[in-house]
Amino acid sequence: MDRRPSINPYLMGNFAPIRSEDDFTLQVRGELPAGIRGTLYRIGPNPQFEPRDPHHHWFAGDGMVHAFHIEGGTVTYRNRYVRTPKWEWEHAAGRSLFAGFNTALNDPLAQGRDAGVANTNILHHAGRLLALNESSPPFEVAHGSLEPCGYVSGPGGRVTAHPKVDPRTGELVWFAYDVGEAPLSATVRYGVTDARGRVIRRDDFQAPYCSMMHDFLVTEHYVLFPVLPLTGSVERAARGLPAIAWEPSRAAYVGVMRRDADVSTLRWFNTEACHVFHPMNAWEADGRLFADVFRYDAAPMFPLADGTAGPHGMARLWRWTFDLSGASDTIRQEPIDDLEGEFPRFDERRTGLPYRHGWYGADLHGENTCEPLRLNALVHLDVKTGQRQVYALPRGDLVSEPVFIPRSATAAEGDGWLTAVVWRAAENRSDLLVFEALDIGRGPIATAAVPRRVPFGFHGNWVVDASAPRPGAQEA
């Protein structure tokens, strides 16, 4: 049975879980272009049972996949839990056994068992649909049916929720943090899986300290590892303080390495304390690396090291510059957009290459003064000209991360469609919106109505049907 419900911002409103697994054909308003044929897979946390920890964190819920299949102008929707070992054990027990970050609250039945939730990202690589979170190996689910296929063992353990697919080689470039034998170690693993799904590189190195490294960056020839002061500490946890906490007294580091070099060649650049959950893109030119990142002054949603509440603020888009030919290891930082936002995406045929067009969710009304995250607009930014287009939602409605779909394999950068899932607060249900990607200001060209809400999630990706031409790398 469910435990008694608790009052928690991550268990209320559209953060609250849904417990049904459904199949719907959606009513479409407007016209879906015939060229859109494939599936938008989205994933997010959705606790199967009432959490054990009264301070349950959004990041800790069981993964649930939401699949929007578009073909012939119609949209179908299917959602299923990711049936990880944790989900199966709790399902059999009929209650929550694991307590997320606070393992001291785990049920004795959970001791020594895998707690992976596969709730953060879902992507397609080498014929597999992979549900990801950064504390576990990739968990494969079947295309279409979303039936569980199990963990993928090739990487040899946990893998970041944000690997990068090289559009030129098809390689999956990935990393994992805290991979040492002791918990919350500073050991980081770097790996590469080729286009056929074979792990061709796996190396470990020591970071300056244990950091919650949610994402990283890849260019054509380099990889960048942000080690930012959202730190992990077993010693702190042993004293009853937060295992994961914001420590602004520490410097922020980014390790830079050529992709064909040994980890011993890592060069550590640094700047003052800041946090990045999600970068937009990175590229190289004239002996320098450039990275566009959504930068926070302090990591939100986590406490300070002494257990008191941490600061809460929003991110803005900044550009980091790394001078590879100079003597200085300081990261040059400059703001490039002044809107508060999160969940940046771009035309990922430009991954690791110079790019022009990016999209993100934004807060136009200052709603993010406290937890949890609220985004009430979509933004298209031309990073070459600085011009910005905004689509503002009706007051009260909130949007997920946008996902770009190229019009064709050979279309110019940014030529295609943008998708986003919106919560209609007054009706307590959701819509899938489809926009012309370079003209989002005129509003959606098609809307597919879901008869109930889709809880807020983290990330998603578009998977082209096998019969359709697949997007490829585009030159600048």
mmCIF file of N, CA, C and O in Angstrom, residues 397-445:
data_model
loop_
_atom_site.group_PDB
_atom_site.id
_atom_site.type_symbol
_atom_site.label_atom_id
_atom_site.label_comp_id
_atom_site.label_asym_id
_atom_site.label_seq_id
_atom_site.Cartn_x
_atom_site.Cartn_y
_atom_site.Cartn_z
ATOM 1 N N ASP A 397 0.274 28.395 -17.245
ATOM 2 C CA ASP A 397 0.743 27.229 -17.982
ATOM 3 C C ASP A 397 2.269 27.167 -17.924
ATOM 4 O O ASP A 397 2.952 28.201 -17.879
ATOM 5 N N LEU A 398 2.814 25.955 -17.967
ATOM 6 C CA LEU A 398 4.254 25.753 -17.855
ATOM 7 C C LEU A 398 4.718 24.758 -18.897
ATOM 8 O O LEU A 398 3.972 23.860 -19.293
ATOM 9 N N VAL A 399 5.969 24.903 -19.323
ATOM 10 C CA VAL A 399 6.481 24.141 -20.459
ATOM 11 C C VAL A 399 7.674 23.279 -20.057
ATOM 12 O O VAL A 399 8.397 23.588 -19.105
ATOM 13 N N SER A 400 7.866 22.194 -20.808
ATOM 14 C CA SER A 400 9.009 21.310 -20.644
ATOM 15 C C SER A 400 10.150 21.758 -21.547
ATOM 16 O O SER A 400 10.047 22.742 -22.289
ATOM 17 N N GLU A 401 11.222 20.987 -21.525
ATOM 18 C CA GLU A 401 12.348 21.175 -22.442
ATOM 19 C C GLU A 401 11.884 21.065 -23.896
ATOM 20 O O GLU A 401 11.159 20.138 -24.256
ATOM 21 N N PRO A 402 12.291 21.985 -24.773
ATOM 22 C CA PRO A 402 11.981 21.836 -26.196
ATOM 23 C C PRO A 402 12.906 20.827 -26.861
ATOM 24 O O PRO A 402 14.041 20.620 -26.415
ATOM 25 N N VAL A 403 12.425 20.187 -27.928
ATOM 26 C CA VAL A 403 13.224 19.232 -28.702
ATOM 27 C C VAL A 403 13.075 19.570 -30.177
ATOM 28 O O VAL A 403 11.948 19.718 -30.679
ATOM 29 N N PHE A 404 14.200 19.667 -30.882
ATOM 30 C CA PHE A 404 14.229 20.052 -32.297
ATOM 31 C C PHE A 404 14.142 18.826 -33.197
ATOM 32 O O PHE A 404 14.750 17.785 -32.914
ATOM 33 N N ILE A 405 13.412 18.961 -34.330
ATOM 34 C CA ILE A 405 13.312 17.918 -35.355
ATOM 35 C C ILE A 405 13.751 18.523 -36.689
ATOM 36 O O ILE A 405 13.102 19.454 -37.190
ATOM 37 N N PRO A 406 14.837 18.047 -37.316
ATOM 38 C CA PRO A 406 15.217 18.572 -38.632
ATOM 39 C C PRO A 406 14.153 18.255 -39.682
ATOM 40 O O PRO A 406 13.521 17.200 -39.646
ATOM 41 N N ARG A 407 13.989 19.177 -40.631
ATOM 42 C CA ARG A 407 13.006 18.961 -41.703
ATOM 43 C C ARG A 407 13.419 17.798 -42.605
ATOM 44 O O ARG A 407 12.555 17.073 -43.122
ATOM 45 N N SER A 408 14.693 17.638 -42.795
ATOM 46 C CA SER A 408 15.214 16.516 -43.576
ATOM 47 C C SER A 408 16.664 16.328 -43.201
ATOM 48 O O SER A 408 17.257 17.154 -42.484
ATOM 49 N N ALA A 409 17.272 15.264 -43.706
ATOM 50 C CA ALA A 409 18.669 14.983 -43.398
ATOM 51 C C ALA A 409 19.600 16.065 -43.909
ATOM 52 O O ALA A 409 20.659 16.298 -43.331
ATOM 53 N N THR A 410 19.218 16.734 -44.989
ATOM 54 C CA THR A 410 20.091 17.731 -45.606
ATOM 55 C C THR A 410 19.616 19.152 -45.380
ATOM 56 O O THR A 410 20.178 20.076 -45.950
ATOM 57 N N ALA A 411 18.602 19.349 -44.551
ATOM 58 C CA ALA A 411 18.086 20.697 -44.297
ATOM 59 C C ALA A 411 19.154 21.561 -43.641
ATOM 60 O O ALA A 411 20.031 21.073 -42.926
ATOM 61 N N ALA A 412 19.069 22.863 -43.873
ATOM 62 C CA ALA A 412 19.997 23.793 -43.236
ATOM 63 C C ALA A 412 19.813 23.765 -41.728
ATOM 64 O O ALA A 412 18.753 23.367 -41.216
ATOM 65 N N GLU A 413 20.843 24.193 -41.006
ATOM 66 C CA GLU A 413 20.743 24.229 -39.548
ATOM 67 C C GLU A 413 19.509 25.014 -39.103
ATOM 68 O O GLU A 413 19.251 26.124 -39.577
ATOM 69 N N GLY A 414 18.732 24.431 -38.208
ATOM 70 C CA GLY A 414 17.558 25.094 -37.652
ATOM 71 C C GLY A 414 16.310 24.982 -38.486
ATOM 72 O O GLY A 414 15.229 25.392 -38.042
ATOM 73 N N ASP A 415 16.426 24.436 -39.699
ATOM 74 C CA ASP A 415 15.256 24.288 -40.562
ATOM 75 C C ASP A 415 14.508 23.024 -40.153
ATOM 76 O O ASP A 415 14.964 21.908 -40.425
ATOM 77 N N GLY A 416 13.393 23.199 -39.499
ATOM 78 C CA GLY A 416 12.634 22.061 -39.020
ATOM 79 C C GLY A 416 11.575 22.496 -38.040
ATOM 80 O O GLY A 416 11.036 23.606 -38.138
ATOM 81 N N TRP A 417 11.290 21.647 -37.076
ATOM 82 C CA TRP A 417 10.204 21.897 -36.141
ATOM 83 C C TRP A 417 10.712 21.792 -34.718
ATOM 84 O O TRP A 417 11.699 21.113 -34.433
ATOM 85 N N LEU A 418 10.017 22.465 -33.834
ATOM 86 C CA LEU A 418 10.300 22.401 -32.410
ATOM 87 C C LEU A 418 9.087 21.810 -31.704
ATOM 88 O O LEU A 418 7.947 22.189 -31.985
ATOM 89 N N THR A 419 9.333 20.862 -30.793
ATOM 90 C CA THR A 419 8.256 20.259 -30.017
ATOM 91 C C THR A 419 8.443 20.591 -28.542
ATOM 92 O O THR A 419 9.566 20.763 -28.056
ATOM 93 N N ALA A 420 7.339 20.670 -27.820
ATOM 94 C CA ALA A 420 7.387 20.876 -26.372
ATOM 95 C C ALA A 420 6.074 20.404 -25.771
ATOM 96 O O ALA A 420 5.009 20.527 -26.397
ATOM 97 N N VAL A 421 6.145 19.867 -24.564
ATOM 98 C CA VAL A 421 4.961 19.441 -23.829
ATOM 99 C C VAL A 421 4.630 20.527 -22.808
ATOM 100 O O VAL A 421 5.499 20.980 -22.057
ATOM 101 N N VAL A 422 3.356 20.955 -22.796
ATOM 102 C CA VAL A 422 2.901 22.056 -21.948
ATOM 103 C C VAL A 422 1.847 21.553 -20.975
ATOM 104 O O VAL A 422 0.947 20.778 -21.361
ATOM 105 N N TRP A 423 1.950 21.977 -19.731
ATOM 106 C CA TRP A 423 0.909 21.714 -18.739
ATOM 107 C C TRP A 423 -0.085 22.865 -18.753
ATOM 108 O O TRP A 423 0.295 24.021 -18.550
ATOM 109 N N ARG A 424 -1.352 22.551 -19.021
ATOM 110 C CA ARG A 424 -2.429 23.532 -18.993
ATOM 111 C C ARG A 424 -2.991 23.554 -17.566
ATOM 112 O O ARG A 424 -3.788 22.705 -17.182
ATOM 113 N N ALA A 425 -2.546 24.519 -16.788
ATOM 114 C CA ALA A 425 -2.826 24.505 -15.354
ATOM 115 C C ALA A 425 -4.317 24.550 -15.051
ATOM 116 O O ALA A 425 -4.798 23.829 -14.165
ATOM 117 N N ALA A 426 -5.069 25.386 -15.767
ATOM 118 C CA ALA A 426 -6.492 25.535 -15.468
ATOM 119 C C ALA A 426 -7.266 24.250 -15.738
ATOM 120 O O ALA A 426 -8.278 23.975 -15.080
ATOM 121 N N GLU A 427 -6.799 23.466 -16.706
ATOM 122 C CA GLU A 427 -7.489 22.218 -17.061
ATOM 123 C C GLU A 427 -6.819 20.996 -16.451
ATOM 124 O O GLU A 427 -7.356 19.887 -16.548
ATOM 125 N N ASN A 428 -5.642 21.184 -15.852
ATOM 126 C CA ASN A 428 -4.860 20.100 -15.258
ATOM 127 C C ASN A 428 -4.645 18.949 -16.240
ATOM 128 O O ASN A 428 -4.860 17.776 -15.926
ATOM 129 N N ARG A 429 -4.194 19.284 -17.437
ATOM 130 C CA ARG A 429 -3.863 18.293 -18.453
ATOM 131 C C ARG A 429 -2.758 18.895 -19.313
ATOM 132 O O ARG A 429 -2.335 20.038 -19.094
ATOM 133 N N SER A 430 -2.304 18.135 -20.317
ATOM 134 C CA SER A 430 -1.155 18.568 -21.112
ATOM 135 C C SER A 430 -1.439 18.574 -22.600
ATOM 136 O O SER A 430 -2.343 17.881 -23.077
ATOM 137 N N ASP A 431 -0.659 19.368 -23.326
ATOM 138 C CA ASP A 431 -0.665 19.409 -24.787
ATOM 139 C C ASP A 431 0.747 19.200 -25.304
ATOM 140 O O ASP A 431 1.720 19.656 -24.690
ATOM 141 N N LEU A 432 0.842 18.552 -26.468
ATOM 142 C CA LEU A 432 2.084 18.536 -27.235
ATOM 143 C C LEU A 432 1.978 19.630 -28.287
ATOM 144 O O LEU A 432 1.029 19.631 -29.096
ATOM 145 N N LEU A 433 2.916 20.571 -28.265
ATOM 146 C CA LEU A 433 2.929 21.671 -29.230
ATOM 147 C C LEU A 433 4.013 21.434 -30.271
ATOM 148 O O LEU A 433 5.100 20.960 -29.956
ATOM 149 N N VAL A 434 3.694 21.791 -31.527
ATOM 150 C CA VAL A 434 4.655 21.706 -32.625
ATOM 151 C C VAL A 434 4.750 23.081 -33.272
ATOM 152 O O VAL A 434 3.725 23.674 -33.648
ATOM 153 N N PHE A 435 5.975 23.598 -33.407
ATOM 154 C CA PHE A 435 6.241 24.923 -33.967
ATOM 155 C C PHE A 435 7.143 24.801 -35.195
ATOM 156 O O PHE A 435 7.908 23.840 -35.325
ATOM 157 N N GLU A 436 7.065 25.793 -36.067
ATOM 158 C CA GLU A 436 8.158 26.023 -37.010
ATOM 159 C C GLU A 436 9.330 26.535 -36.184
ATOM 160 O O GLU A 436 9.233 27.555 -35.498
ATOM 161 N N ALA A 437 10.448 25.843 -36.221
ATOM 162 C CA ALA A 437 11.513 26.080 -35.252
ATOM 163 C C ALA A 437 12.088 27.490 -35.315
ATOM 164 O O ALA A 437 12.508 28.031 -34.291
ATOM 165 N N LEU A 438 12.139 28.088 -36.495
ATOM 166 C CA LEU A 438 12.713 29.427 -36.629
ATOM 167 C C LEU A 438 11.660 30.516 -36.591
ATOM 168 O O LEU A 438 11.967 31.685 -36.834
ATOM 169 N N ASP A 439 10.431 30.154 -36.246
ATOM 170 C CA ASP A 439 9.352 31.143 -36.169
ATOM 171 C C ASP A 439 8.408 30.796 -35.027
ATOM 172 O O ASP A 439 7.191 30.752 -35.194
ATOM 173 N N ILE A 440 8.980 30.552 -33.833
ATOM 174 C CA ILE A 440 8.124 30.135 -32.727
ATOM 175 C C ILE A 440 7.231 31.263 -32.229
ATOM 176 O O ILE A 440 6.204 31.011 -31.595
ATOM 177 N N GLY A 441 7.599 32.508 -32.550
ATOM 178 C CA GLY A 441 6.816 33.640 -32.076
ATOM 179 C C GLY A 441 5.391 33.659 -32.573
ATOM 180 O O GLY A 441 4.515 34.240 -31.921
ATOM 181 N N ARG A 442 5.116 33.033 -33.710
ATOM 182 C CA ARG A 442 3.740 33.035 -34.225
ATOM 183 C C ARG A 442 2.892 31.922 -33.630
ATOM 184 O O ARG A 442 1.717 31.794 -33.951
ATOM 185 N N GLY A 443 3.492 31.145 -32.741
ATOM 186 C CA GLY A 443 2.716 30.132 -32.038
ATOM 187 C C GLY A 443 2.772 28.784 -32.722
ATOM 188 O O GLY A 443 3.330 28.620 -33.813
ATOM 189 N N PRO A 444 2.172 27.767 -32.093
ATOM 190 C CA PRO A 444 2.250 26.406 -32.637
ATOM 191 C C PRO A 444 1.458 26.254 -33.922
ATOM 192 O O PRO A 444 0.391 26.846 -34.088
ATOM 193 N N ILE A 445 2.005 25.417 -34.820
ATOM 194 C CA ILE A 445 1.268 25.109 -36.043
ATOM 195 C C ILE A 445 0.334 23.930 -35.814
ATOM 196 O O ILE A 445 -0.600 23.706 -36.599
#
